[in-house]
Structures are given as structure tokens and as C-alpha cells.
Amino acid sequence: MNTRSVIAFTFIGLAVIGLVSMLLNSPGALFKQIAFMVIGAAVLFFIFRLVMRKRIGASPEDRAFAKAAKQSKKRYNTQQSVSKKPASVFSKKKQTRKKTPKHLKVIEGKKGKKLS
């Protein structure tokens, strides 16, 4: 074991010993302390979330984009649901794609040619 894992296991062991002794000696104080920690963490989480929301979505362009995306998605979903028609699997024929010629041009390189 390396020294980091020994130190980590030592801290974890001391924490467990402390929790067990506090639970046996004064369980009310332990639950009160845990409740205060949970409430404090929740308050900090919501404050952080509020600040980050203001930073990220503060510009009017972001709001306009979100609104346009929502409208587009709504319009696309309604058009798609109207245009779909139920068809049986057996009545569909397999569609073959036409192969289009590739419009590529070969460029002659200078590899293998001697430079003079």
C-alpha cells in the first residue's frame, strides 16, 4: 500500500470511530449536526444553481434561441405526426438507391519525379 491509501484509510477509520462514539454517547446531537450539514449543503447548492443560471442564460440571444428551438421542435413534431400513415410491412418494397458518380478529380503529384 502506498502512503496515500494509508492516510485515506486512517482518516476514514477515525471518522467511523467518531461517528460511532457520538451515536452511542449523544445520538440527538449527532442527528442535529447531520441535519444542519444537510440544510447548509442544500442552501449552498441552490445559491450556486441560482448564480450559475443567471450567468449562463443571461443574454437575450440565448433566450431567443431557446424559444425558436422550442417552436421549431413543436412544429416539426406536429408535421411528422400528421404525415405518418400506417402501412403494412409486407406491402413495402425495398427501395434501392441510385449510385451517383463521384465527382472527384485526380491531381498528379510530384512524388517519384526528379527535381531539376
PDB file of C-alpha atoms in Angstrom:
ATOM      1  CA  MET A   1       0.000   0.000   0.000  1.00  0.00           C
ATOM      2  CA  ASN A   2       1.218   3.450  -0.768  1.00  0.00           C
ATOM      3  CA  THR A   3       1.178   6.296   1.739  1.00  0.00           C
ATOM      4  CA  ARG A   4      -1.884   7.995   0.237  1.00  0.00           C
ATOM      5  CA  SER A   5      -4.094   4.983   0.748  1.00  0.00           C
ATOM      6  CA  VAL A   6      -2.788   4.523   4.302  1.00  0.00           C
ATOM      7  CA  ILE A   7      -3.586   8.146   5.118  1.00  0.00           C
ATOM      8  CA  ALA A   8      -7.035   7.863   3.496  1.00  0.00           C
ATOM      9  CA  PHE A   9      -7.892   4.691   5.411  1.00  0.00           C
ATOM     10  CA  THR A  10      -6.685   6.325   8.638  1.00  0.00           C
ATOM     11  CA  PHE A  11      -8.999   9.317   8.155  1.00  0.00           C
ATOM     12  CA  ILE A  12     -11.921   7.091   7.243  1.00  0.00           C
ATOM     13  CA  GLY A  13     -11.294   4.899  10.289  1.00  0.00           C
ATOM     14  CA  LEU A  14     -11.123   7.922  12.616  1.00  0.00           C
ATOM     15  CA  ALA A  15     -14.347   9.284  11.113  1.00  0.00           C
ATOM     16  CA  VAL A  16     -16.144   5.987  11.672  1.00  0.00           C
ATOM     17  CA  ILE A  17     -14.867   5.787  15.261  1.00  0.00           C
ATOM     18  CA  GLY A  18     -16.033   9.367  15.889  1.00  0.00           C
ATOM     19  CA  LEU A  19     -19.500   8.726  14.423  1.00  0.00           C
ATOM     20  CA  VAL A  20     -19.979   5.528  16.419  1.00  0.00           C
ATOM     21  CA  SER A  21     -18.859   7.143  19.689  1.00  0.00           C
ATOM     22  CA  MET A  22     -21.090  10.181  19.098  1.00  0.00           C
ATOM     23  CA  LEU A  23     -24.005   7.883  18.234  1.00  0.00           C
ATOM     24  CA  LEU A  24     -23.540   5.946  21.464  1.00  0.00           C
ATOM     25  CA  ASN A  25     -22.946   8.970  23.742  1.00  0.00           C
ATOM     26  CA  SER A  26     -25.297  11.615  22.328  1.00  0.00           C
ATOM     27  CA  PRO A  27     -27.430  10.487  19.382  1.00  0.00           C
ATOM     28  CA  GLY A  28     -29.565  13.648  19.469  1.00  0.00           C
ATOM     29  CA  ALA A  29     -26.538  15.878  18.954  1.00  0.00           C
ATOM     30  CA  LEU A  30     -25.368  13.651  16.086  1.00  0.00           C
ATOM     31  CA  PHE A  31     -28.692  13.878  14.258  1.00  0.00           C
ATOM     32  CA  LYS A  32     -28.853  17.616  14.900  1.00  0.00           C
ATOM     33  CA  GLN A  33     -25.351  18.064  13.454  1.00  0.00           C
ATOM     34  CA  ILE A  34     -26.192  15.924  10.397  1.00  0.00           C
ATOM     35  CA  ALA A  35     -29.419  17.914   9.848  1.00  0.00           C
ATOM     36  CA  PHE A  36     -27.521  21.215   9.952  1.00  0.00           C
ATOM     37  CA  MET A  37     -24.978  19.882   7.454  1.00  0.00           C
ATOM     38  CA  VAL A  38     -27.697  18.715   5.059  1.00  0.00           C
ATOM     39  CA  ILE A  39     -29.583  22.022   5.299  1.00  0.00           C
ATOM     40  CA  GLY A  40     -26.385  24.006   4.780  1.00  0.00           C
ATOM     41  CA  ALA A  41     -25.408  21.927   1.747  1.00  0.00           C
ATOM     42  CA  ALA A  42     -28.901  22.374   0.255  1.00  0.00           C
ATOM     43  CA  VAL A  43     -28.772  26.156   0.744  1.00  0.00           C
ATOM     44  CA  LEU A  44     -25.323  26.355  -0.852  1.00  0.00           C
ATOM     45  CA  PHE A  45     -26.472  24.160  -3.733  1.00  0.00           C
ATOM     46  CA  PHE A  46     -29.488  26.354  -4.507  1.00  0.00           C
ATOM     47  CA  ILE A  47     -27.458  29.571  -4.253  1.00  0.00           C
ATOM     48  CA  PHE A  48     -24.823  28.144  -6.603  1.00  0.00           C
ATOM     49  CA  ARG A  49     -27.516  26.969  -9.000  1.00  0.00           C
ATOM     50  CA  LEU A  50     -29.187  30.385  -8.996  1.00  0.00           C
ATOM     51  CA  VAL A  51     -25.908  32.192  -9.690  1.00  0.00           C
ATOM     52  CA  MET A  52     -24.932  29.799 -12.480  1.00  0.00           C
ATOM     53  CA  ARG A  53     -28.359  30.087 -14.121  1.00  0.00           C
ATOM     54  CA  LYS A  54     -28.010  33.867 -14.229  1.00  0.00           C
ATOM     55  CA  ARG A  55     -24.535  33.601 -15.756  1.00  0.00           C
ATOM     56  CA  ILE A  56     -25.373  31.027 -18.387  1.00  0.00           C
ATOM     57  CA  GLY A  57     -28.779  32.153 -19.617  1.00  0.00           C
ATOM     58  CA  ALA A  58     -28.444  35.889 -19.075  1.00  0.00           C
ATOM     59  CA  SER A  59     -28.155  37.061 -22.678  1.00  0.00           C
ATOM     60  CA  PRO A  60     -31.326  37.811 -24.645  1.00  0.00           C
ATOM     61  CA  GLU A  61     -29.894  35.935 -27.620  1.00  0.00           C
ATOM     62  CA  ASP A  62     -29.832  32.717 -25.617  1.00  0.00           C
ATOM     63  CA  ARG A  63     -33.457  33.135 -24.618  1.00  0.00           C
ATOM     64  CA  ALA A  64     -34.472  33.917 -28.197  1.00  0.00           C
ATOM     65  CA  PHE A  65     -32.611  30.879 -29.469  1.00  0.00           C
ATOM     66  CA  ALA A  66     -34.220  28.628 -26.884  1.00  0.00           C
ATOM     67  CA  LYS A  67     -37.667  29.945 -27.778  1.00  0.00           C
ATOM     68  CA  ALA A  68     -37.074  29.454 -31.517  1.00  0.00           C
ATOM     69  CA  ALA A  69     -35.736  25.944 -30.975  1.00  0.00           C
ATOM     70  CA  LYS A  70     -38.786  25.053 -28.885  1.00  0.00           C
ATOM     71  CA  GLN A  71     -41.162  26.367 -31.567  1.00  0.00           C
ATOM     72  CA  SER A  72     -39.264  24.555 -34.312  1.00  0.00           C
ATOM     73  CA  LYS A  73     -39.334  21.306 -32.394  1.00  0.00           C
ATOM     74  CA  LYS A  74     -43.053  21.674 -31.738  1.00  0.00           C
ATOM     75  CA  ARG A  75     -43.764  22.417 -35.417  1.00  0.00           C
ATOM     76  CA  TYR A  76     -41.578  19.521 -36.603  1.00  0.00           C
ATOM     77  CA  ASN A  77     -43.266  17.053 -34.272  1.00  0.00           C
ATOM     78  CA  THR A  78     -46.769  18.058 -35.398  1.00  0.00           C
ATOM     79  CA  GLN A  79     -45.849  17.862 -39.094  1.00  0.00           C
ATOM     80  CA  GLN A  80     -44.231  14.487 -38.628  1.00  0.00           C
ATOM     81  CA  SER A  81     -47.156  13.032 -36.716  1.00  0.00           C
ATOM     82  CA  VAL A  82     -49.683  14.231 -39.337  1.00  0.00           C
ATOM     83  CA  SER A  83     -47.733  12.937 -42.334  1.00  0.00           C
ATOM     84  CA  LYS A  84     -47.209   9.418 -40.992  1.00  0.00           C
ATOM     85  CA  LYS A  85     -49.560   6.820 -42.384  1.00  0.00           C
ATOM     86  CA  PRO A  86     -49.730   3.268 -41.145  1.00  0.00           C
ATOM     87  CA  ALA A  87     -48.532   0.798 -43.741  1.00  0.00           C
ATOM     88  CA  SER A  88     -48.089  -2.905 -43.543  1.00  0.00           C
ATOM     89  CA  VAL A  89     -44.618  -4.347 -43.557  1.00  0.00           C
ATOM     90  CA  PHE A  90     -45.354  -6.709 -46.428  1.00  0.00           C
ATOM     91  CA  SER A  91     -46.646  -4.021 -48.799  1.00  0.00           C
ATOM     92  CA  LYS A  92     -43.433  -2.016 -48.692  1.00  0.00           C
ATOM     93  CA  LYS A  93     -40.963  -2.712 -51.438  1.00  0.00           C
ATOM     94  CA  LYS A  94     -37.296  -2.432 -50.798  1.00  0.00           C
ATOM     95  CA  GLN A  95     -36.102   0.838 -52.226  1.00  0.00           C
ATOM     96  CA  THR A  96     -32.763   0.813 -53.951  1.00  0.00           C
ATOM     97  CA  ARG A  97     -30.606   3.866 -54.067  1.00  0.00           C
ATOM     98  CA  LYS A  98     -29.194   5.070 -57.306  1.00  0.00           C
ATOM     99  CA  LYS A  99     -25.472   5.277 -57.162  1.00  0.00           C
ATOM    100  CA  THR A 100     -24.365   8.722 -58.117  1.00  0.00           C
ATOM    101  CA  PRO A 101     -20.991   9.128 -59.772  1.00  0.00           C
ATOM    102  CA  LYS A 102     -18.345  10.648 -57.595  1.00  0.00           C
ATOM    103  CA  HIS A 103     -17.123  13.974 -58.844  1.00  0.00           C
ATOM    104  CA  LEU A 104     -13.541  13.617 -57.853  1.00  0.00           C
ATOM    105  CA  LYS A 105     -10.509  14.747 -59.754  1.00  0.00           C
ATOM    106  CA  VAL A 106      -7.121  13.073 -59.587  1.00  0.00           C
ATOM    107  CA  ILE A 107      -4.336  15.535 -59.062  1.00  0.00           C
ATOM    108  CA  GLU A 108      -0.963  14.463 -60.334  1.00  0.00           C
ATOM    109  CA  GLY A 109       1.659  14.696 -57.656  1.00  0.00           C
ATOM    110  CA  LYS A 110       5.380  15.167 -57.893  1.00  0.00           C
ATOM    111  CA  LYS A 111       6.264  12.042 -55.967  1.00  0.00           C
ATOM    112  CA  GLY A 112       8.793   9.933 -57.787  1.00  0.00           C
ATOM    113  CA  LYS A 113       9.693  12.696 -60.235  1.00  0.00           C
ATOM    114  CA  LYS A 114      13.186  14.111 -60.138  1.00  0.00           C
ATOM    115  CA  LEU A 115      13.578  17.767 -59.391  1.00  0.00           C
ATOM    116  CA  SER A 116      15.988  19.548 -61.708  1.00  0.00           C
TER     117      SER A 116
END
